[in-house]
């Protein structure tokens, strides 16, 4: 069988994704019970980071260690990638030494080129276009707190960015409704949106998007690589902060999530992210459990 990659949520079937979430919940329970589970003795995950990271790096590294394997941190600054060695050559070499490769980079096309020649599974740990690993943790967190996400309503308030694109794919795969509120000029990519059909709707008013939602979520206004647009984006998104007033429009038991890092006072009010409806710490922790389930699926 050909090697499986995880470049977007569409690389797994809906059934595989649902099974993976159930497995993540089980691995979390076993880890919290202090059970040692080390099926990956002698296995190596190579991790290429072309952008900063706290959660992704630590969750993959800790996850591999807990499963009995090892993770290698590679930065372009001190590998030949940063000195112009072709991406495909790096992919061919690394995939003869490591059992899986995780990449955080800018252009999504780069990870596709890498995967096309890799002999081992390649995992997208964030590109400018998608952040699928985060969605595994987000869905796990919702399921743990509120049950099945199928048929529920999610409100995305903010930029039509990589996280928003992965929410659109998640709406398709997990079968929920997604209301996106973003200012004009910051819509998600039309092709990603069109493929989701009428499950996903764009509105301009964040209150309208939040109305009746079971989950309200957002992300930074300026993503990594967009730092010079910060001031312009602060103006464009000024009306898109997730406030208590917006949370009041949502369902009575609605929860709040944010992939983090967060900018309190910009995309989210302090009272919301630090308030009783916020699940952000469970959500961050679940990166560990969900990615252990992903590694098990891809390497198993
Ligand atoms: N949410 C997330 O991917 O965080 P890091 O950038 O810290 O990895
Ligand atoms: N949209 C953000 C997500 C960070 C986890 C970024 O790409 O910087």
PDB file of C-alpha atoms in Angstrom, residues 184-296:
ATOM      1  CA  UNK A 184     -14.410  42.057   3.215  1.00  0.00           C
ATOM      2  CA  UNK A 185     -10.998  41.416   1.698  1.00  0.00           C
ATOM      3  CA  UNK A 186     -10.163  38.734   4.284  1.00  0.00           C
ATOM      4  CA  UNK A 187     -12.385  35.916   3.025  1.00  0.00           C
ATOM      5  CA  UNK A 188     -11.120  32.333   2.894  1.00  0.00           C
ATOM      6  CA  UNK A 189      -9.872  31.003  -0.456  1.00  0.00           C
ATOM      7  CA  UNK A 190     -12.837  30.661  -2.869  1.00  0.00           C
ATOM      8  CA  UNK A 191     -11.883  27.128  -4.007  1.00  0.00           C
ATOM      9  CA  UNK A 192     -11.756  25.776  -0.435  1.00  0.00           C
ATOM     10  CA  UNK A 193     -15.057  27.479   0.361  1.00  0.00           C
ATOM     11  CA  UNK A 194     -16.810  26.306  -2.809  1.00  0.00           C
ATOM     12  CA  UNK A 195     -15.853  22.679  -2.184  1.00  0.00           C
ATOM     13  CA  UNK A 196     -17.686  22.771   1.168  1.00  0.00           C
ATOM     14  CA  UNK A 197     -21.047  23.613  -0.434  1.00  0.00           C
ATOM     15  CA  UNK A 198     -23.860  25.033   1.683  1.00  0.00           C
ATOM     16  CA  UNK A 199     -22.487  23.720   5.003  1.00  0.00           C
ATOM     17  CA  UNK A 200     -20.374  26.881   5.166  1.00  0.00           C
ATOM     18  CA  UNK A 201     -21.710  30.443   4.990  1.00  0.00           C
ATOM     19  CA  UNK A 202     -19.897  33.797   5.057  1.00  0.00           C
ATOM     20  CA  UNK A 203     -21.457  36.780   6.811  1.00  0.00           C
ATOM     21  CA  UNK A 204     -19.989  40.176   7.710  1.00  0.00           C
ATOM     22  CA  UNK A 205     -21.622  40.579  11.140  1.00  0.00           C
ATOM     23  CA  UNK A 206     -19.932  38.561  13.922  1.00  0.00           C
ATOM     24  CA  UNK A 207     -23.178  38.599  15.962  1.00  0.00           C
ATOM     25  CA  UNK A 208     -25.014  36.951  13.102  1.00  0.00           C
ATOM     26  CA  UNK A 209     -22.301  34.296  12.781  1.00  0.00           C
ATOM     27  CA  UNK A 210     -22.385  33.575  16.515  1.00  0.00           C
ATOM     28  CA  UNK A 211     -26.168  33.303  16.738  1.00  0.00           C
ATOM     29  CA  UNK A 212     -27.076  29.830  17.961  1.00  0.00           C
ATOM     30  CA  UNK A 213     -23.494  28.543  17.631  1.00  0.00           C
ATOM     31  CA  UNK A 214     -22.319  25.660  19.830  1.00  0.00           C
ATOM     32  CA  UNK A 215     -18.676  26.656  19.426  1.00  0.00           C
ATOM     33  CA  UNK A 216     -17.239  30.129  18.843  1.00  0.00           C
ATOM     34  CA  UNK A 217     -13.642  30.248  17.709  1.00  0.00           C
ATOM     35  CA  UNK A 218     -11.109  32.734  16.414  1.00  0.00           C
ATOM     36  CA  UNK A 219      -7.404  33.230  15.700  1.00  0.00           C
ATOM     37  CA  UNK A 220      -4.850  36.034  15.496  1.00  0.00           C
ATOM     38  CA  UNK A 221      -5.524  38.833  13.020  1.00  0.00           C
ATOM     39  CA  UNK A 222      -1.976  38.721  11.606  1.00  0.00           C
ATOM     40  CA  UNK A 223      -0.557  35.236  11.112  1.00  0.00           C
ATOM     41  CA  UNK A 224       3.112  34.307  11.031  1.00  0.00           C
ATOM     42  CA  UNK A 225       4.637  35.960   7.973  1.00  0.00           C
ATOM     43  CA  UNK A 226       2.108  38.854   8.045  1.00  0.00           C
ATOM     44  CA  UNK A 227       3.774  40.838  10.843  1.00  0.00           C
ATOM     45  CA  UNK A 228       4.180  43.952   8.678  1.00  0.00           C
ATOM     46  CA  UNK A 229       0.391  44.035   8.096  1.00  0.00           C
ATOM     47  CA  UNK A 230      -0.362  44.144  11.848  1.00  0.00           C
ATOM     48  CA  UNK A 231      -1.492  47.810  12.006  1.00  0.00           C
ATOM     49  CA  UNK A 232      -3.602  47.593   8.854  1.00  0.00           C
ATOM     50  CA  UNK A 233      -5.214  44.366  10.090  1.00  0.00           C
ATOM     51  CA  UNK A 234      -5.960  45.857  13.522  1.00  0.00           C
ATOM     52  CA  UNK A 235      -8.040  48.481  11.715  1.00  0.00           C
ATOM     53  CA  UNK A 236      -9.751  45.992   9.385  1.00  0.00           C
ATOM     54  CA  UNK A 237     -10.671  43.587  12.221  1.00  0.00           C
ATOM     55  CA  UNK A 238     -11.572  46.172  14.891  1.00  0.00           C
ATOM     56  CA  UNK A 239     -15.240  45.007  14.939  1.00  0.00           C
ATOM     57  CA  UNK A 240     -14.340  41.308  15.012  1.00  0.00           C
ATOM     58  CA  UNK A 241     -13.184  40.826  18.601  1.00  0.00           C
ATOM     59  CA  UNK A 242     -14.903  37.899  20.353  1.00  0.00           C
ATOM     60  CA  UNK A 243     -16.495  39.701  23.298  1.00  0.00           C
ATOM     61  CA  UNK A 244     -18.978  38.671  25.985  1.00  0.00           C
ATOM     62  CA  UNK A 245     -21.662  40.301  23.853  1.00  0.00           C
ATOM     63  CA  UNK A 246     -20.801  37.991  20.938  1.00  0.00           C
ATOM     64  CA  UNK A 247     -20.741  34.945  23.242  1.00  0.00           C
ATOM     65  CA  UNK A 248     -24.228  35.985  24.456  1.00  0.00           C
ATOM     66  CA  UNK A 249     -25.549  35.524  20.885  1.00  0.00           C
ATOM     67  CA  UNK A 250     -24.354  31.910  20.874  1.00  0.00           C
ATOM     68  CA  UNK A 251     -26.181  28.890  22.339  1.00  0.00           C
ATOM     69  CA  UNK A 252     -26.609  28.907  26.115  1.00  0.00           C
ATOM     70  CA  UNK A 253     -23.973  26.187  26.562  1.00  0.00           C
ATOM     71  CA  UNK A 254     -21.631  27.429  23.800  1.00  0.00           C
ATOM     72  CA  UNK A 255     -17.897  27.027  24.308  1.00  0.00           C
ATOM     73  CA  UNK A 256     -14.992  29.196  23.161  1.00  0.00           C
ATOM     74  CA  UNK A 257     -11.772  27.960  21.544  1.00  0.00           C
ATOM     75  CA  UNK A 258      -8.576  29.552  20.209  1.00  0.00           C
ATOM     76  CA  UNK A 259      -5.623  27.659  18.761  1.00  0.00           C
ATOM     77  CA  UNK A 260      -3.205  30.019  20.586  1.00  0.00           C
ATOM     78  CA  UNK A 261      -1.038  32.035  20.814  1.00  0.00           C
ATOM     79  CA  UNK A 262      -3.746  34.634  21.591  1.00  0.00           C
ATOM     80  CA  UNK A 263      -3.660  38.412  21.642  1.00  0.00           C
ATOM     81  CA  UNK A 264      -6.002  39.466  24.461  1.00  0.00           C
ATOM     82  CA  UNK A 265      -7.732  42.745  23.600  1.00  0.00           C
ATOM     83  CA  UNK A 266      -7.398  42.086  19.858  1.00  0.00           C
ATOM     84  CA  UNK A 267      -9.215  39.023  18.475  1.00  0.00           C
ATOM     85  CA  UNK A 268     -10.565  38.013  21.896  1.00  0.00           C
ATOM     86  CA  UNK A 269     -11.545  39.835  25.085  1.00  0.00           C
ATOM     87  CA  UNK A 270      -9.682  38.766  28.227  1.00  0.00           C
ATOM     88  CA  UNK A 271     -13.024  38.026  29.917  1.00  0.00           C
ATOM     89  CA  UNK A 272     -13.856  35.468  27.184  1.00  0.00           C
ATOM     90  CA  UNK A 273     -10.538  33.619  26.855  1.00  0.00           C
ATOM     91  CA  UNK A 274     -10.067  33.522  30.629  1.00  0.00           C
ATOM     92  CA  UNK A 275     -13.784  33.009  31.321  1.00  0.00           C
ATOM     93  CA  UNK A 276     -15.862  29.931  32.170  1.00  0.00           C
ATOM     94  CA  UNK A 277     -16.787  29.027  28.572  1.00  0.00           C
ATOM     95  CA  UNK A 278     -13.191  28.926  27.369  1.00  0.00           C
ATOM     96  CA  UNK A 279     -11.661  25.497  26.651  1.00  0.00           C
ATOM     97  CA  UNK A 280      -8.306  26.768  25.402  1.00  0.00           C
ATOM     98  CA  UNK A 281      -6.100  24.873  27.882  1.00  0.00           C
ATOM     99  CA  UNK A 282      -7.778  21.514  27.250  1.00  0.00           C
ATOM    100  CA  UNK A 283      -7.601  22.340  23.554  1.00  0.00           C
ATOM    101  CA  UNK A 284      -3.845  23.000  23.753  1.00  0.00           C
ATOM    102  CA  UNK A 285      -3.286  19.799  25.775  1.00  0.00           C
ATOM    103  CA  UNK A 286      -5.215  17.779  23.216  1.00  0.00           C
ATOM    104  CA  UNK A 287      -2.606  18.579  20.563  1.00  0.00           C
ATOM    105  CA  UNK A 288      -0.532  15.958  22.393  1.00  0.00           C
ATOM    106  CA  UNK A 289      -3.174  13.230  22.489  1.00  0.00           C
ATOM    107  CA  UNK A 290      -4.618  13.844  19.015  1.00  0.00           C
ATOM    108  CA  UNK A 291      -1.194  13.805  17.367  1.00  0.00           C
ATOM    109  CA  UNK A 292      -0.218  10.615  19.192  1.00  0.00           C
ATOM    110  CA  UNK A 293      -3.323   9.049  17.638  1.00  0.00           C
ATOM    111  CA  UNK A 294      -2.306  10.507  14.261  1.00  0.00           C
ATOM    112  CA  UNK A 295       1.240   9.113  14.524  1.00  0.00           C
ATOM    113  CA  UNK A 296      -0.146   5.728  15.488  1.00  0.00           C
TER     114      UNK A 296
END
